[in-house]
Structures are given as structure tokens and as C-alpha cells.
PDB file of C-alpha atoms in Angstrom:
ATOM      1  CA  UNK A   1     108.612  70.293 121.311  1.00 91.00           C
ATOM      2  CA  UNK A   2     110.383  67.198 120.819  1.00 93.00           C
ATOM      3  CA  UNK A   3     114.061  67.091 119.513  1.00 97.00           C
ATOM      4  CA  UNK A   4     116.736  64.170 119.410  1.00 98.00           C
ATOM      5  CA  UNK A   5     119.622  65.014 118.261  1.00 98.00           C
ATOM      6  CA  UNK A   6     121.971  62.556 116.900  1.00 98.00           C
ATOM      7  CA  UNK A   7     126.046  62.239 116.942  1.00 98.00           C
ATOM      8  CA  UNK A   8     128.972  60.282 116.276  1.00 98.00           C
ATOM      9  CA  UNK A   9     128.623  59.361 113.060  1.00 98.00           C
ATOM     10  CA  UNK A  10     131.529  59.818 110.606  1.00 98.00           C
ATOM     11  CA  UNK A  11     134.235  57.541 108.377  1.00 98.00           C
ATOM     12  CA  UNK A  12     135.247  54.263 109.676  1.00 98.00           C
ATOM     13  CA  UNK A  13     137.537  50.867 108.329  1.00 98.00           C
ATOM     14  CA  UNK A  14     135.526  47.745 108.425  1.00 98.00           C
ATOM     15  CA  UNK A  15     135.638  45.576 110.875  1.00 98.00           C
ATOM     16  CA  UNK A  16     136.509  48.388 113.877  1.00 98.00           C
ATOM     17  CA  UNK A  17     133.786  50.013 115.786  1.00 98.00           C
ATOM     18  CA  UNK A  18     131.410  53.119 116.504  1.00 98.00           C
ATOM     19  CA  UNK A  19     129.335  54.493 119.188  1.00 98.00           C
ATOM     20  CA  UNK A  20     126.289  56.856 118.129  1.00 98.00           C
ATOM     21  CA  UNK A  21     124.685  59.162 121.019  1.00 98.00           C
ATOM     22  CA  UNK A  22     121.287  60.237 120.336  1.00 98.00           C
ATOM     23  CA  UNK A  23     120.454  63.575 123.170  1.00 98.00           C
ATOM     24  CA  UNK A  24     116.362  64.226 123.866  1.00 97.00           C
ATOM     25  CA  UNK A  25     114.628  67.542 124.781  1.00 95.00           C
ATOM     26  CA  UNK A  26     110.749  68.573 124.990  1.00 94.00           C
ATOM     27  CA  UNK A  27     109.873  65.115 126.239  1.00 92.00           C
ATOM     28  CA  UNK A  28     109.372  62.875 129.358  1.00 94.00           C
ATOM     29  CA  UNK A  29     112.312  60.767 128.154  1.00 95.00           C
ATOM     30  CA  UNK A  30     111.813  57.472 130.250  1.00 93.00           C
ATOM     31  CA  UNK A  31     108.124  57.024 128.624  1.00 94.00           C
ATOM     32  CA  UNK A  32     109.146  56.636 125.448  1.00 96.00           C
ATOM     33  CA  UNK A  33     110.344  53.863 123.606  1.00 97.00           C
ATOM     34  CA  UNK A  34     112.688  54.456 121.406  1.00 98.00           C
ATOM     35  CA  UNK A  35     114.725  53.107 117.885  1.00 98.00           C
ATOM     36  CA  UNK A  36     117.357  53.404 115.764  1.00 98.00           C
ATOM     37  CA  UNK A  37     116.354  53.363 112.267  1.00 98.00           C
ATOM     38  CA  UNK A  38     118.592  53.891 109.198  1.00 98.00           C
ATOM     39  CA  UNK A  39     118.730  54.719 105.361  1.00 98.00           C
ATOM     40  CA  UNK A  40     121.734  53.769 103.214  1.00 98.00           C
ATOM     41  CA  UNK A  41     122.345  56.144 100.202  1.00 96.00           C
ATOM     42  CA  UNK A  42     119.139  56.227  97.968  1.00 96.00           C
ATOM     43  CA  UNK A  43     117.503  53.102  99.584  1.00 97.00           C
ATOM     44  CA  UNK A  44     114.369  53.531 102.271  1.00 97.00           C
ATOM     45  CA  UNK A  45     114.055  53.194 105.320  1.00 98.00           C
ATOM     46  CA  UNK A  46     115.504  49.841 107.406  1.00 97.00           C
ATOM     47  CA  UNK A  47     114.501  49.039 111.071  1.00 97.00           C
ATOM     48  CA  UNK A  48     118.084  48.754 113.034  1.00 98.00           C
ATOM     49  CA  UNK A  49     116.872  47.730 116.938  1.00 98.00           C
ATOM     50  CA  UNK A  50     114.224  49.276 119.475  1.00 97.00           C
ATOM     51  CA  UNK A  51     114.517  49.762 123.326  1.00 97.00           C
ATOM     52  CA  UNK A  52     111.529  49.841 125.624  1.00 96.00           C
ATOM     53  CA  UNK A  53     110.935  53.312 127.936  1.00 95.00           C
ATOM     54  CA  UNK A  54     112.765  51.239 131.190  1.00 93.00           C
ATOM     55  CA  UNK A  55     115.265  49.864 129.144  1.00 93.00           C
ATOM     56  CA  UNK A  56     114.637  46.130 130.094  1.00 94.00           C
ATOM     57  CA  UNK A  57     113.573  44.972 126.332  1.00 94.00           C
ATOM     58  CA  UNK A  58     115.796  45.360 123.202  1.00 97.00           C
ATOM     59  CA  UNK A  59     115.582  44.169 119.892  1.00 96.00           C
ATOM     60  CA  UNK A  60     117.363  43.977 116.549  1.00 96.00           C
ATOM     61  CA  UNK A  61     116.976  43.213 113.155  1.00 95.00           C
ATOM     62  CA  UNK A  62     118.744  40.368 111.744  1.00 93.00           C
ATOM     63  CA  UNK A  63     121.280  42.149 110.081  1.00 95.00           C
ATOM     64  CA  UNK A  64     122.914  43.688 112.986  1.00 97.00           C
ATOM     65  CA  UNK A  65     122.273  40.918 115.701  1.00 96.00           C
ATOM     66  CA  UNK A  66     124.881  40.422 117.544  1.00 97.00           C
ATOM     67  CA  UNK A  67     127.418  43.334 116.478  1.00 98.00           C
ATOM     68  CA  UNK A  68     125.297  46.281 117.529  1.00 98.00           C
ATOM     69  CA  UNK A  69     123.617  47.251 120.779  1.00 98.00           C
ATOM     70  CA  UNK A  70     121.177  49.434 121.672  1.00 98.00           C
ATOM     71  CA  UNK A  71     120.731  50.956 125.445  1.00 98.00           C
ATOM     72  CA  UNK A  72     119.664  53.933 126.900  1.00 98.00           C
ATOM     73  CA  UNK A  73     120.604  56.398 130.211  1.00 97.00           C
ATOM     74  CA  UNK A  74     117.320  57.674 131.609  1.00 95.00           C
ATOM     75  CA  UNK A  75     118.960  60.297 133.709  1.00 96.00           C
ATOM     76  CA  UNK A  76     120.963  61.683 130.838  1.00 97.00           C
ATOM     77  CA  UNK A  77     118.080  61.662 128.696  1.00 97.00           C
ATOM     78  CA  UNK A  78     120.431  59.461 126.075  1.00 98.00           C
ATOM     79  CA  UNK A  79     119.707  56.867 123.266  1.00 98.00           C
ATOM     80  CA  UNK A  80     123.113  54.871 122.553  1.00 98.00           C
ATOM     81  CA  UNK A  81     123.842  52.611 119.576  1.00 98.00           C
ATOM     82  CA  UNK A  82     126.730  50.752 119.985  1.00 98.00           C
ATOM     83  CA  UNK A  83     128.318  49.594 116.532  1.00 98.00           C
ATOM     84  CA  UNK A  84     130.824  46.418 116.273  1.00 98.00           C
ATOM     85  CA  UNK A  85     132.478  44.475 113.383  1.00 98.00           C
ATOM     86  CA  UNK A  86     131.363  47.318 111.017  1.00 98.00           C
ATOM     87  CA  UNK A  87     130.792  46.478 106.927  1.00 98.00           C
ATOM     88  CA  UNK A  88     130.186  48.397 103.998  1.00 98.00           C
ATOM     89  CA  UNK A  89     126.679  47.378 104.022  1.00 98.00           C
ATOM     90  CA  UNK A  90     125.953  49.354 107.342  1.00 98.00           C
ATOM     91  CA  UNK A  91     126.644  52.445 105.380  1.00 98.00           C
ATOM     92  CA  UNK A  92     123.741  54.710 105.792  1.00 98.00           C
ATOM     93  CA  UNK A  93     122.155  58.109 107.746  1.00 98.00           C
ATOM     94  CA  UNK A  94     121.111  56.561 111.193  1.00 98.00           C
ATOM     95  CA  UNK A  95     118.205  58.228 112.649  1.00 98.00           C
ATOM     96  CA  UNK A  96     116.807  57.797 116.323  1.00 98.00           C
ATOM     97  CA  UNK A  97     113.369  57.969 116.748  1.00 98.00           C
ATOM     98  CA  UNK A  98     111.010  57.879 119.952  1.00 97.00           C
ATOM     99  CA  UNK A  99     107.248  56.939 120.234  1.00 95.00           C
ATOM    100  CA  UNK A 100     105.272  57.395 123.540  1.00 92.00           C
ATOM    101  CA  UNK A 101     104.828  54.235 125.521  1.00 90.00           C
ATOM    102  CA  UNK A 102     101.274  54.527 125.641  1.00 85.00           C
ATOM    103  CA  UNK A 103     100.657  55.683 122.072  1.00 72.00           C
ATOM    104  CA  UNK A 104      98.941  52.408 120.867  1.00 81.00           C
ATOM    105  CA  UNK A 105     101.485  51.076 119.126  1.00 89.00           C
ATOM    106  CA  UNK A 106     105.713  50.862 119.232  1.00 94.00           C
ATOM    107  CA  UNK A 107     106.480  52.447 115.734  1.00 96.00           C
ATOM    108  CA  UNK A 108     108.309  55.880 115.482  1.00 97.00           C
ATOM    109  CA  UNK A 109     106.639  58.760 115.828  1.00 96.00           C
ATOM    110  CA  UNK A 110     109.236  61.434 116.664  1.00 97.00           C
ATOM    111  CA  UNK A 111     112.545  61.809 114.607  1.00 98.00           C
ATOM    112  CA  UNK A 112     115.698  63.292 114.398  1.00 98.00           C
ATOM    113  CA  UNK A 113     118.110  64.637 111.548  1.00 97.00           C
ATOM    114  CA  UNK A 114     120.311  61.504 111.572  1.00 98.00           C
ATOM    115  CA  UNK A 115     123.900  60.713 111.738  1.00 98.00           C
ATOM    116  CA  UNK A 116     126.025  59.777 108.345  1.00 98.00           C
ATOM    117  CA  UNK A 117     128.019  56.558 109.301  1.00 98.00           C
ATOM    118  CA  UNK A 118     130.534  55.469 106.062  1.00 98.00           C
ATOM    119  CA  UNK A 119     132.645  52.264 106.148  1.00 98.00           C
ATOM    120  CA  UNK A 120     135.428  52.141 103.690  1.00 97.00           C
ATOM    121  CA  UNK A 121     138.517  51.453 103.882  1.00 96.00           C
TER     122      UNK A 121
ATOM    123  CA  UNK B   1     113.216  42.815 100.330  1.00 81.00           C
ATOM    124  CA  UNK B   2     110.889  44.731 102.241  1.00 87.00           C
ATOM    125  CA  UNK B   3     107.969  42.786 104.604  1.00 89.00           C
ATOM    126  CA  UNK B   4     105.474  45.821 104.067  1.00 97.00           C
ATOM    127  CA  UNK B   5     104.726  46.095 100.685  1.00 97.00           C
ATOM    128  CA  UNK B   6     104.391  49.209  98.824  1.00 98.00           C
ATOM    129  CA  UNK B   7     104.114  50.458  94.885  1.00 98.00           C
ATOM    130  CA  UNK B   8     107.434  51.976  93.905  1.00 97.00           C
ATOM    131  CA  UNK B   9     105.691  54.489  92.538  1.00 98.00           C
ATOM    132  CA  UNK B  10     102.473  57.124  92.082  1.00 98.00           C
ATOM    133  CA  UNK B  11     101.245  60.099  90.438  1.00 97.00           C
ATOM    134  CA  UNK B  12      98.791  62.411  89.842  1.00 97.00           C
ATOM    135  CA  UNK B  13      98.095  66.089  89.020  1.00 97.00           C
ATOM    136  CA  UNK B  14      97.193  68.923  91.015  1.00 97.00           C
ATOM    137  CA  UNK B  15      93.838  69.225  92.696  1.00 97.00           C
ATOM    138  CA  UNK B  16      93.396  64.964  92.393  1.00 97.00           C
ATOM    139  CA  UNK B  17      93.250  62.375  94.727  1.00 98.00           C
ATOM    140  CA  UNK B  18      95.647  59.653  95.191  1.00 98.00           C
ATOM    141  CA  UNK B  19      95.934  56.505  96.983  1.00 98.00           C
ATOM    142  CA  UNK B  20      99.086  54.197  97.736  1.00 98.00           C
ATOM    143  CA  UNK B  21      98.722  51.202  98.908  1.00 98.00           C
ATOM    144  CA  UNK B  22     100.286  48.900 101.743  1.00 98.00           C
ATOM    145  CA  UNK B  23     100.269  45.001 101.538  1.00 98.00           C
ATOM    146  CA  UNK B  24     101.279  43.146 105.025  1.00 97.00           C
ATOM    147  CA  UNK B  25     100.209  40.069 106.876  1.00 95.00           C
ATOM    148  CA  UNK B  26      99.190  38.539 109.440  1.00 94.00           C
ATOM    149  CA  UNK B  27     101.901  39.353 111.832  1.00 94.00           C
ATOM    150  CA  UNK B  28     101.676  42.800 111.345  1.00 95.00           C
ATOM    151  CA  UNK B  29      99.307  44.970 109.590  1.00 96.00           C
ATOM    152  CA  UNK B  30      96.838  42.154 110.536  1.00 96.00           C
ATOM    153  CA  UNK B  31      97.088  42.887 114.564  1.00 94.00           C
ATOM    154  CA  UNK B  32      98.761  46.214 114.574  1.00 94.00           C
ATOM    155  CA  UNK B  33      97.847  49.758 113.388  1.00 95.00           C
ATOM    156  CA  UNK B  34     100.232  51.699 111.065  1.00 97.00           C
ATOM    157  CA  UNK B  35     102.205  54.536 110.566  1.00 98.00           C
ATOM    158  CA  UNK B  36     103.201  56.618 107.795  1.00 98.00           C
ATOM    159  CA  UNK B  37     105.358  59.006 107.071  1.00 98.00           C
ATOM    160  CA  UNK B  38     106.614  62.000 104.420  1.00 98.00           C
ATOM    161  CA  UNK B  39     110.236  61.801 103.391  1.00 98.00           C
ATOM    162  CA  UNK B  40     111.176  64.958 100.953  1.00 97.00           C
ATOM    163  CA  UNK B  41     115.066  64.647  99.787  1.00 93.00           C
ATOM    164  CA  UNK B  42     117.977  64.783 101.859  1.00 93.00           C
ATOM    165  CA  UNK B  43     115.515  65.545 105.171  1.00 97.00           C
ATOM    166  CA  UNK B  44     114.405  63.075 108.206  1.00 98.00           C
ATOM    167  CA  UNK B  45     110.676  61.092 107.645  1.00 98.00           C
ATOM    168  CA  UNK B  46     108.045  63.222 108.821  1.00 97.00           C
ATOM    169  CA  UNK B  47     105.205  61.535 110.498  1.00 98.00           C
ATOM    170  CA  UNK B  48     102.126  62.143 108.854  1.00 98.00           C
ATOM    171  CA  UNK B  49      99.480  59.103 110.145  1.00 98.00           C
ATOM    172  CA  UNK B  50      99.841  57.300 113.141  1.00 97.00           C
ATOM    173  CA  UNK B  51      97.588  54.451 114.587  1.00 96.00           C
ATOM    174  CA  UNK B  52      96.234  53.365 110.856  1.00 97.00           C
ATOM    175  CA  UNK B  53      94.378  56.935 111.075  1.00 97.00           C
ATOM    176  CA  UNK B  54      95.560  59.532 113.626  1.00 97.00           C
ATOM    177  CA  UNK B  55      96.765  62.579 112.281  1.00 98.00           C
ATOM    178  CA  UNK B  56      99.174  64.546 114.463  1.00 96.00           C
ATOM    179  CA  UNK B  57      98.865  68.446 115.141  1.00 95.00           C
ATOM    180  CA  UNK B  58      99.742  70.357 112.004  1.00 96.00           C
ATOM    181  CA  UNK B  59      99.364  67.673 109.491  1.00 97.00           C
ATOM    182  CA  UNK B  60      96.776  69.067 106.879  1.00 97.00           C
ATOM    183  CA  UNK B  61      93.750  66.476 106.568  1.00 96.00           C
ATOM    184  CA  UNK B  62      93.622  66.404 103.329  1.00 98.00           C
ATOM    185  CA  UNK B  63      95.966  63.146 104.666  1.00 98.00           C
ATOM    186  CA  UNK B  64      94.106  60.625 105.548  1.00 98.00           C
ATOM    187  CA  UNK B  65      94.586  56.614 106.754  1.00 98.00           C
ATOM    188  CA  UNK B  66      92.926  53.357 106.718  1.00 98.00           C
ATOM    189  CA  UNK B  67      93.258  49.381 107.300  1.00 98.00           C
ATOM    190  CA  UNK B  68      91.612  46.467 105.551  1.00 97.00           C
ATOM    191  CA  UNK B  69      92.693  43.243 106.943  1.00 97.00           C
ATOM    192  CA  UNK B  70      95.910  42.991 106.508  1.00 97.00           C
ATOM    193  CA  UNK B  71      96.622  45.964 103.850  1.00 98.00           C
ATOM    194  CA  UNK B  72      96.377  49.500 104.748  1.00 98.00           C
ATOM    195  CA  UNK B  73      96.181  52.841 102.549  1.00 98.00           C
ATOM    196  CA  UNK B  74      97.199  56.542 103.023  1.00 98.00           C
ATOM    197  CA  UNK B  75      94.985  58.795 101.010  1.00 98.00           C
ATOM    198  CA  UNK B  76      95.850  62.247 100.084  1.00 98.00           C
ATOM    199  CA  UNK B  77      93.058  64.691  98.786  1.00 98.00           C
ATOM    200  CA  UNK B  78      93.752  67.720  96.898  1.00 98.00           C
ATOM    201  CA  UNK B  79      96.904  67.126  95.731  1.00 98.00           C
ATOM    202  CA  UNK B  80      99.791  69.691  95.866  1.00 97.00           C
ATOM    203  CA  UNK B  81     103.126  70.599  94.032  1.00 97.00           C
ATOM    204  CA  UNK B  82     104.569  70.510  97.709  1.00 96.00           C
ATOM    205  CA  UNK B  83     103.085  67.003  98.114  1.00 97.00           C
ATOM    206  CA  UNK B  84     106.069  65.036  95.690  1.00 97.00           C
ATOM    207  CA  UNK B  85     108.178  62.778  97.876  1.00 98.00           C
ATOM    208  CA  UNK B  86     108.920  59.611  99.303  1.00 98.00           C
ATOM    209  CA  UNK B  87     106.061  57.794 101.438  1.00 98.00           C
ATOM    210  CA  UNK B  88     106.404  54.988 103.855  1.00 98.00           C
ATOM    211  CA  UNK B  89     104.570  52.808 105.724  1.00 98.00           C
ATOM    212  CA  UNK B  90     105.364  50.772 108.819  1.00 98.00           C
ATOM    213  CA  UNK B  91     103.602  48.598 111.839  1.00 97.00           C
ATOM    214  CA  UNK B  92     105.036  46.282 114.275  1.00 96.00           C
ATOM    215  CA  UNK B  93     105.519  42.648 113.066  1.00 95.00           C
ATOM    216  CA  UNK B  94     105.062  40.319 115.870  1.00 88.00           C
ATOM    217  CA  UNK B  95     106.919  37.842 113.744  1.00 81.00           C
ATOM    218  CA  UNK B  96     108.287  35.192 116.455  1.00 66.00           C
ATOM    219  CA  UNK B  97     111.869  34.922 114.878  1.00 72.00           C
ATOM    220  CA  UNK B  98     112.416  38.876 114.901  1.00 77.00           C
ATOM    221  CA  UNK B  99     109.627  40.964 116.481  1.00 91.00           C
ATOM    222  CA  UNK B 100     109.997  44.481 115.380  1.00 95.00           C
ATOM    223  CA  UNK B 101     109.478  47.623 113.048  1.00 97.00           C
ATOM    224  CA  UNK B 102     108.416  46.511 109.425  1.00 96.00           C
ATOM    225  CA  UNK B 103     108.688  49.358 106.619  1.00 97.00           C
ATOM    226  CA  UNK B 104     108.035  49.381 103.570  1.00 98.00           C
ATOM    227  CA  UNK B 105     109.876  49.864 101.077  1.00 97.00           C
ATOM    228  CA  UNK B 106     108.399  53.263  99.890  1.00 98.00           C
ATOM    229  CA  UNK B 107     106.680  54.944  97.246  1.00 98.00           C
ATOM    230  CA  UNK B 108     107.408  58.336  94.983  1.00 98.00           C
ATOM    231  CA  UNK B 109     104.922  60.183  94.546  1.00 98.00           C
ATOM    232  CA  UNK B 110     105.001  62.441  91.876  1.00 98.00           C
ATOM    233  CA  UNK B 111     103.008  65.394  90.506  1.00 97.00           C
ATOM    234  CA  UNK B 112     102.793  65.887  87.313  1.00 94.00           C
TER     235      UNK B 112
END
């Protein structure tokens, strides 16, 4: 069965930082792509960046170019999102979320229970 | 603004059959299949429909997806009490600025 757990989320001042750990089980980790994804309080859902299974391609949405990234540890079976500069607006549950790299397509299939990250002062 | 396009909202009663409805474009929905996925409060999107109309093990198929050009649709039969919640849609968008996960912006689905 496959399970990600997140962690590291919590309450942090704007403009410092915060590293959330994502930890897989019941998968072949390093063929899987994988994503952050998050959800601020009552909103839907908002792409945040996506790694490919060897690590070699990242992405990010606009929002968070450039203050987060995203990498991965094959051998610890780990998803990492580093978070810089934080704002209010990045206040939200941030899930990880996997997809097989040869599932057809890149989107997230698998998900876990998501991490709460608040920014206030 | 979402770049998926979804109806804030949808009903119907027990036993019916409801569609919502998924408007992309070209650099998206257009060349890429779709997911979607069941969000009930305060719990992590569940995937219900994967490559425009794959269902995964233990998702009943009275769920059911499909693709028209550049919209898609997710189609639920039968409807149940257990059914109200938040659905979403998504498909990579192999926009040249930003390529990545599109959602959109999701729709309640109540039943009445």
C-alpha cells in the first residue's frame, strides 16, 4: 500500500524559513514522480512544484519560484520542500503526492494527510 | 484564478445522475489526459479517475470519466448521500512559461 507521510509543518514569522519532509512506504520510491501540492484554509487545491523519479527535473509554480525548492533522497525514500522568504499567503495544508513514472501522465495519483504550515507574526 | 475550469457548484438527489464539467485548453486538457479526485472535509483528495477514464482498485464505477477536445467530464451514476464533497480536476499544462499541474478550482457537490 502506498503511504507518504508528511512533517514539519507548524507556526512561522514571515520572511524566515521552513523545511517539510515527506517519508514513502509500499512503493518503488525512485519511479515515481512526485509533488507538493497545497490548500490554504477553505480554498482548493494549488499546484506548489513537481520532481521527476531521478530527481534531475523540477518545477514550480509562479508563486513560489525562487523561494521554495523541491528535491528528493532516493535512498531515504524522502520528498523535501524547502520553504524561504515565507508570507501569509503560503498559509495552507501542504500535501505530497506521488504518481508512477510510467502511469501516462505526471498528475498525482497517491496522497498523503498533509502538513499545516501558518505564517503570522 | 484557476486554468482548469470547473462549476462551483452541483446537485442532485439520490438515485440520479450527475455530471460536472471541466473547461481547459489547448495546453492541457487538449494533449493530456486528466485526473480527478474526491475531497470530503478536513481529509486529503482521494483519487477517483485517472488518465481521463481509469478507475483505480476500489473506486465504485458508478464513477466514470471522459474528454472532448479540450473539456473533460466526471460522471457519477446512482448518486449517494456519501457522494457530497468537493471534486477536482487536474492535467498537465505544457504551458511554455510554467509547465506543470493545472487544477481546477473545484466543485460541491451536493445531495439534496
Amino acid at each position: 500500500e502506498v503511504q507518504l507521510v508528511e512533517s514539519g509543518g507548524g507556526l512561522v514569522e514571515p520572511g524566515r524559513s521552513l523545511r517539510l519532509s515527506c517519508e514513502a512506504s509500499g512503493f518503488t520510491f525512485n519511479n515515481f514522480e512526485l509533488h507538493w501540492v497545497r490548500q490554504a484554509p477553505g480554498k482548493g487545491l494549488e499546484w506548489v512544484s513537481y520532481i521527476s523519479s531521478g530527481g534531475g527535473n523540477t518545477f514550480y509554480a509562479d508563486s513560489v519560484k525562487g523561494r521554495f525548492t523541491i528535491s528528493r533522497d532516493n535512498a531515504k525514500k524522502s520528498l523535501y520542500l524547502q520553504m524561504n522568504s515565507l508570507r501569509a499567503e503560503d498559509t495552507a495544508v501542504y500535501y505530497c503526492a506521488s504518481v508512477p513514472d510510467y502511469g501516462g501522465n505526471s498528475v498525482p495519483r497517491y496522497w498523503g494527510q498533509g502538513t499545516l504550515v501558518t505564517v503570522s507574526s | 484564478q484557476s486554468v482548469l475550469t470547473q462549476p462551483p457548484s452541483a446537485s442532485g438527489t439520490p438515485g440520479q445522475r450527475v455530471t460536472i464539467s471541466c473547461a481547459g485548453g489547448s495546453s492541457n486538457i487538449g494533449i493530456q489526459t486528466v485526473n480527478w479526485y474526491q475531497q470530503l472535509p478536513g481529509t486529503a483528495p482521494k483519487l477517483l479517475i485517472y488518465n481521463t477514464n481509469q478507475r483505480p482498485s476500489g473506486v465504485p464505477d458508478r464513477f466514470s470519466g471522459s474528454k472532448s477536445g479540450t473539456s473533460a467530464s466526471l460522471a457519477i451514476s446512482g448518486l449517494q448521500s456519501e457522494d457530497e464533497a468537493h471534486y477536482y480536476c487536474a492535467a498537465w499544462d505544457d504551458s511554455l512559461n510554467v509547465p506543470g499541474v493545472a487544477f481546477g478550482g473545484g466543485t460541491k457537490l451536493t445531495v439534496l
